[in-house]
PDB file of N, CA and C in Angstrom:
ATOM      1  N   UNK A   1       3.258  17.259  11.047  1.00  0.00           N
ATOM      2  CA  UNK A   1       4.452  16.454  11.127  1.00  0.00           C
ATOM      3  C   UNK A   1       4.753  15.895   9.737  1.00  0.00           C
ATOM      4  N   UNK A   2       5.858  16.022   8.814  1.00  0.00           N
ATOM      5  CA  UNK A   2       6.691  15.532   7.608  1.00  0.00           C
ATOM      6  C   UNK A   2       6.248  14.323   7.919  1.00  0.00           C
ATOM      7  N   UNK A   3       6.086  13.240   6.864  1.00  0.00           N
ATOM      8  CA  UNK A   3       5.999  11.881   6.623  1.00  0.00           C
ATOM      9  C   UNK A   3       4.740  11.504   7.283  1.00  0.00           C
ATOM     10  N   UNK A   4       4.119  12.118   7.393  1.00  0.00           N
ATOM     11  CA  UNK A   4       2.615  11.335   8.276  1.00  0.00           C
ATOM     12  C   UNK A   4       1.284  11.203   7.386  1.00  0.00           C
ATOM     13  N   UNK A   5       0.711   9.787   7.081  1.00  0.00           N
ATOM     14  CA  UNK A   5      -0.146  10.101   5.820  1.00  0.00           C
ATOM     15  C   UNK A   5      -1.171   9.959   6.266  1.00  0.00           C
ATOM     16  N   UNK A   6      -1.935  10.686   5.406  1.00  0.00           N
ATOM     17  CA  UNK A   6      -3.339  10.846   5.830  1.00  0.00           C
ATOM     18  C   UNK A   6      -4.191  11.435   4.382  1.00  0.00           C
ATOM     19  N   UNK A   7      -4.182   9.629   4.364  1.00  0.00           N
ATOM     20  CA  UNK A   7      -5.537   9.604   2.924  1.00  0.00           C
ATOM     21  C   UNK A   7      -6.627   8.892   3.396  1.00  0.00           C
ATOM     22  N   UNK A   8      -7.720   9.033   2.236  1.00  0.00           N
ATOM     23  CA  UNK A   8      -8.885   8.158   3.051  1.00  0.00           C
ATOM     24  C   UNK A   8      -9.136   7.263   1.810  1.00  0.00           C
ATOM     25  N   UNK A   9      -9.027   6.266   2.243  1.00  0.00           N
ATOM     26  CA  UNK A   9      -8.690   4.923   1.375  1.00  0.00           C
ATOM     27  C   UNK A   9      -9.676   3.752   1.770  1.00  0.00           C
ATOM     28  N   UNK A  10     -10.738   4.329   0.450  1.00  0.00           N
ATOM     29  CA  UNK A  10     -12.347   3.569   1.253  1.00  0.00           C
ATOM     30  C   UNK A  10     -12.320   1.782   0.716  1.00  0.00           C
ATOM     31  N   UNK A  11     -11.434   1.086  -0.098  1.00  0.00           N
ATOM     32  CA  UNK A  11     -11.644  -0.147   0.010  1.00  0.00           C
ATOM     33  C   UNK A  11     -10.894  -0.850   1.001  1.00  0.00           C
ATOM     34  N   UNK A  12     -11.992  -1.974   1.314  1.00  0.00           N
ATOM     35  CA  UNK A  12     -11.520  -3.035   2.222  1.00  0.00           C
ATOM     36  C   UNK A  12     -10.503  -4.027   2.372  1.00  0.00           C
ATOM     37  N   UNK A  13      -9.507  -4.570   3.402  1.00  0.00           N
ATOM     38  CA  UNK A  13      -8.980  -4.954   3.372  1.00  0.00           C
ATOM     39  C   UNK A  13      -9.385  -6.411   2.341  1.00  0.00           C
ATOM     40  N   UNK A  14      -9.820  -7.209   2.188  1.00  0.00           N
ATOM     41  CA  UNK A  14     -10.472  -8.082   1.531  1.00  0.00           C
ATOM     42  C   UNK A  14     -10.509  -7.634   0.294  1.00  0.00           C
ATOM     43  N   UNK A  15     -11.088  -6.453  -0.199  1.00  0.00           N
ATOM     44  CA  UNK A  15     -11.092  -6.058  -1.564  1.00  0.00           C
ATOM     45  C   UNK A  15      -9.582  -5.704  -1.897  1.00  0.00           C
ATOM     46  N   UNK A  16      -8.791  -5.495  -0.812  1.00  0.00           N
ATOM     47  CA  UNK A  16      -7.467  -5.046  -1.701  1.00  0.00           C
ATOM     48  C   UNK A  16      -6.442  -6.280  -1.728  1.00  0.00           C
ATOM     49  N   UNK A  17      -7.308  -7.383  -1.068  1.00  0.00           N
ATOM     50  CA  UNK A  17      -5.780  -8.429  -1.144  1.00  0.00           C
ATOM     51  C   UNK A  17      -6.462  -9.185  -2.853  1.00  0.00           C
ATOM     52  N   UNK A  18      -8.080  -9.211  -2.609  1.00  0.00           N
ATOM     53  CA  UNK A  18      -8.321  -9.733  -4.427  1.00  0.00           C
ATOM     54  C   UNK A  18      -7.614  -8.630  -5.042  1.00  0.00           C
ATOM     55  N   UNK A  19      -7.775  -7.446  -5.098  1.00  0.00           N
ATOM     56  CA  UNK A  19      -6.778  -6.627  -6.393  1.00  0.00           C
ATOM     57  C   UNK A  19      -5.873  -6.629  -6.514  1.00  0.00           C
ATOM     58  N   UNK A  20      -5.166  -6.999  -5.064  1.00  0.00           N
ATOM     59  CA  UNK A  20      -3.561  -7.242  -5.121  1.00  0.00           C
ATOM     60  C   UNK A  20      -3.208  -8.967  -6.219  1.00  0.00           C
ATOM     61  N   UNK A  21      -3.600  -9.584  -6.021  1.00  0.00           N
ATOM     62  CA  UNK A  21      -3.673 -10.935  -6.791  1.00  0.00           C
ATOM     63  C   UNK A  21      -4.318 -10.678  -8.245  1.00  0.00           C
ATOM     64  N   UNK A  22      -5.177 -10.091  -8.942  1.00  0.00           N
ATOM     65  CA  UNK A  22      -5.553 -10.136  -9.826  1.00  0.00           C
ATOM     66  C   UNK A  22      -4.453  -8.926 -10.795  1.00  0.00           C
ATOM     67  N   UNK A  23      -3.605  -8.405 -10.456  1.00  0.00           N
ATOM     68  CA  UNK A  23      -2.940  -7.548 -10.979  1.00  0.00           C
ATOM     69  C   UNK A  23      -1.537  -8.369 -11.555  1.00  0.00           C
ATOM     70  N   UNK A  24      -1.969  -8.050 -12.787  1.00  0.00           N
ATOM     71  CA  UNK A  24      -0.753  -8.337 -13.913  1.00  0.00           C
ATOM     72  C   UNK A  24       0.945  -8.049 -13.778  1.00  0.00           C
ATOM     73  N   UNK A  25       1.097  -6.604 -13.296  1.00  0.00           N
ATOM     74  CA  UNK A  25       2.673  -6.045 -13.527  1.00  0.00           C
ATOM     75  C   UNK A  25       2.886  -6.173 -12.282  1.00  0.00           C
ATOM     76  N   UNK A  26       4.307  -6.230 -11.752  1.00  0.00           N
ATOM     77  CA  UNK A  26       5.019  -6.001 -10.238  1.00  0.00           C
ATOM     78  C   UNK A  26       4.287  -4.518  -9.832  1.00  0.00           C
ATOM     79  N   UNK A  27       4.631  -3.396 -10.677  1.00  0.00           N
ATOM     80  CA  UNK A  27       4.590  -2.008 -10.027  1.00  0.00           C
ATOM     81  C   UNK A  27       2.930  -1.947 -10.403  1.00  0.00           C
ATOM     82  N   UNK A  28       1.925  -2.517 -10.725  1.00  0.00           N
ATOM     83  CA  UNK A  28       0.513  -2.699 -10.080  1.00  0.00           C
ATOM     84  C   UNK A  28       0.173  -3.089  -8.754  1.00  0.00           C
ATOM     85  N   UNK A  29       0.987  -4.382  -8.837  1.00  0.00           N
ATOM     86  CA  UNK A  29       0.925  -5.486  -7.494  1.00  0.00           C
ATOM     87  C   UNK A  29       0.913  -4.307  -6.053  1.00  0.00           C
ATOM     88  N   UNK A  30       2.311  -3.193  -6.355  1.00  0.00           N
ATOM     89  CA  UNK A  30       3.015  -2.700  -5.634  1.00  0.00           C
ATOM     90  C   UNK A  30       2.296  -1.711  -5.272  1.00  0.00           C
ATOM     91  N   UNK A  31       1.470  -1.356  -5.797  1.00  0.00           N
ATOM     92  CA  UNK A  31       0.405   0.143  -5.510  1.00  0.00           C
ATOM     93  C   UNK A  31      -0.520  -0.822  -4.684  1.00  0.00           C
ATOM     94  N   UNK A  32      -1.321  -1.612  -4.798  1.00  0.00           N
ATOM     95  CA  UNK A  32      -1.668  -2.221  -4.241  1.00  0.00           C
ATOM     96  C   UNK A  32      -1.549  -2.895  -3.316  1.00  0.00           C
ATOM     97  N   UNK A  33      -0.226  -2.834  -2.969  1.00  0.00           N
ATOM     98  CA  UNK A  33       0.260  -3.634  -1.154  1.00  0.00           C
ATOM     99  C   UNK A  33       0.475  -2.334  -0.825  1.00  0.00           C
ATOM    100  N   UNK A  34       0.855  -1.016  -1.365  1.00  0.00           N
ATOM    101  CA  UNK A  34       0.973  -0.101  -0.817  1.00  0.00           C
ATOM    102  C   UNK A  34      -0.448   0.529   0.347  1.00  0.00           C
ATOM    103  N   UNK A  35      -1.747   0.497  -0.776  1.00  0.00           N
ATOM    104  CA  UNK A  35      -2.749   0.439  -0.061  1.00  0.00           C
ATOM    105  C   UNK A  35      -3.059  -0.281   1.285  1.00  0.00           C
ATOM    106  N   UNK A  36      -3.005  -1.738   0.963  1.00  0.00           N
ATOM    107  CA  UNK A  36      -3.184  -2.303   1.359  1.00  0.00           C
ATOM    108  C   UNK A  36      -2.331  -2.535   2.908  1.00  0.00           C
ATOM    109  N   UNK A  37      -0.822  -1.848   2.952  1.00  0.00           N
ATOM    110  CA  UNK A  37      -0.293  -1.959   4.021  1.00  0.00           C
ATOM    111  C   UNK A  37      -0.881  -0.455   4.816  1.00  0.00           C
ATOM    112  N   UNK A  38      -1.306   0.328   4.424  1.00  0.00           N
ATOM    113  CA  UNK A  38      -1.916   1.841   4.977  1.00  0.00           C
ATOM    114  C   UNK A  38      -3.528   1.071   5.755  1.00  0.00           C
ATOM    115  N   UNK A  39      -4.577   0.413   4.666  1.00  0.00           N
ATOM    116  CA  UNK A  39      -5.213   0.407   5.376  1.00  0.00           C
ATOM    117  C   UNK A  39      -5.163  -0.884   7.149  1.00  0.00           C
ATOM    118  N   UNK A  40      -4.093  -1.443   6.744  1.00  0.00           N
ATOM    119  CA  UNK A  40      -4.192  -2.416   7.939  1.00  0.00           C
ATOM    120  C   UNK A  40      -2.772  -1.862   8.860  1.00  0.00           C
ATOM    121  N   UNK A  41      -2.976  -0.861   8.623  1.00  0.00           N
ATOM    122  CA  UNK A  41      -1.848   0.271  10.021  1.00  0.00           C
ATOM    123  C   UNK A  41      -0.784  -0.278   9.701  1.00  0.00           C
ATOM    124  N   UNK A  42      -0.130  -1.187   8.976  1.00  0.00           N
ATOM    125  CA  UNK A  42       1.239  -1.618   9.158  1.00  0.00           C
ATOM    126  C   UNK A  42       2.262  -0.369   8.706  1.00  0.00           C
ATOM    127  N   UNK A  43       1.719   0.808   7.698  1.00  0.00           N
ATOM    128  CA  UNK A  43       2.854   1.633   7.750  1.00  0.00           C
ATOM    129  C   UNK A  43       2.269   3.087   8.263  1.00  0.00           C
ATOM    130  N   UNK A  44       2.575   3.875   9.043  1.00  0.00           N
ATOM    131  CA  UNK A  44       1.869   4.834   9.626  1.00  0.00           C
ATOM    132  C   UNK A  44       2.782   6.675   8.660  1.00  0.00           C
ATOM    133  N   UNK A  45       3.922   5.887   8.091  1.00  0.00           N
ATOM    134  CA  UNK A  45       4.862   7.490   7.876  1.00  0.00           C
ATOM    135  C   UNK A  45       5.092   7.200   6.477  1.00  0.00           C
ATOM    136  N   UNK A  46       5.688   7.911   5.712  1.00  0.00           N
ATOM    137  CA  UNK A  46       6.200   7.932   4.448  1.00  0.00           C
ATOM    138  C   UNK A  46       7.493   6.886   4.504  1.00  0.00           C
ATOM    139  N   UNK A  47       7.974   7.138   5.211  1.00  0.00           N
ATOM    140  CA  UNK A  47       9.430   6.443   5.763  1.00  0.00           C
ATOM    141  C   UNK A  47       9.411   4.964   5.776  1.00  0.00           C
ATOM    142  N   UNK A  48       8.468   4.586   6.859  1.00  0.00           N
ATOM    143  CA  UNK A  48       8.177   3.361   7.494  1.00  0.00           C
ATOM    144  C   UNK A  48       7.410   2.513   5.919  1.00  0.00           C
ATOM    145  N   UNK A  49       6.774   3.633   5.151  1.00  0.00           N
ATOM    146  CA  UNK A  49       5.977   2.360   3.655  1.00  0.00           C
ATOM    147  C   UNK A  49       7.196   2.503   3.106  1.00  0.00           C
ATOM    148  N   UNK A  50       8.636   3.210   2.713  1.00  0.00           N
ATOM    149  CA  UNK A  50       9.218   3.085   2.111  1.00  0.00           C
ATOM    150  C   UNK A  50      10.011   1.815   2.304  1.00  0.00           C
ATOM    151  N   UNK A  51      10.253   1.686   3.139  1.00  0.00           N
ATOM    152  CA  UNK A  51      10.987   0.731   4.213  1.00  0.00           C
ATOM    153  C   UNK A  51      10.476  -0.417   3.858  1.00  0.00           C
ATOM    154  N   UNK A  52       9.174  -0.798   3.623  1.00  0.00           N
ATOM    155  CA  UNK A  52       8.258  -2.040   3.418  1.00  0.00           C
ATOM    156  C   UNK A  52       8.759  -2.220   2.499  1.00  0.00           C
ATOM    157  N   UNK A  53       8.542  -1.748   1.415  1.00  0.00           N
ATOM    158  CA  UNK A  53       8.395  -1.859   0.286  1.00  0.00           C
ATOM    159  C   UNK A  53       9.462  -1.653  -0.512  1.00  0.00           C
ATOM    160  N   UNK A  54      11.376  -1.411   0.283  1.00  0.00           N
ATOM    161  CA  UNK A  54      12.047  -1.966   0.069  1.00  0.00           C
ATOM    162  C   UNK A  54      12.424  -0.704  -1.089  1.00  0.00           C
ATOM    163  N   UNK A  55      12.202   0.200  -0.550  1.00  0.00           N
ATOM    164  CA  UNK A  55      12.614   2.039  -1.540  1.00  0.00           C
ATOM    165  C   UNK A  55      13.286   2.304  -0.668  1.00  0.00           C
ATOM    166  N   UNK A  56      14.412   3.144  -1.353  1.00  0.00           N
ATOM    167  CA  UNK A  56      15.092   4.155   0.031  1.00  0.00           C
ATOM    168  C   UNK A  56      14.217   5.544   0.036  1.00  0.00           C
ATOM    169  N   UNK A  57      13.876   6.042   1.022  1.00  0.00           N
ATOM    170  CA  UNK A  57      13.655   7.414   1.626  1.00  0.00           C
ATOM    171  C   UNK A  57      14.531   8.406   0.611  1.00  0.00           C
ATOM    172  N   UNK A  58      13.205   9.135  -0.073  1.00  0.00           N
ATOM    173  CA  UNK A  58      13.990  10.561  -0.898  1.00  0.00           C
ATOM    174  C   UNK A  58      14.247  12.071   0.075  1.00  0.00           C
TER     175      UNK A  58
END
């Protein structure tokens, strides 16, 4: 199925909200909530993280 991700993304929720805070630039911050919204199920499709994170769908 198009848009369905499936990485294996071994740090912890806990470890990614400290990296999310210790990161300097917006588009660091942003890789990092990206993670961070995959590992706590909030985005399940390509679509749905784009959507979060406030991108339009290419």
């Amino acid at each position: 199925m198009s848009g369905i991700l499936k990485i294996n993304i071994t740090e912890s929720e806990e470890v990614l909200k400290k990296l999310f805070l210790d990161q300097k630039t917006a588009k660091h911050r942003e890789r990092v909530q990206v993670l961070y919204l995959l590992v706590t199920n909030q985005a399940e499709t390509v679509g749905h993280l784009a959507a979060l994170t406030g991108h339009p769908v290419r």
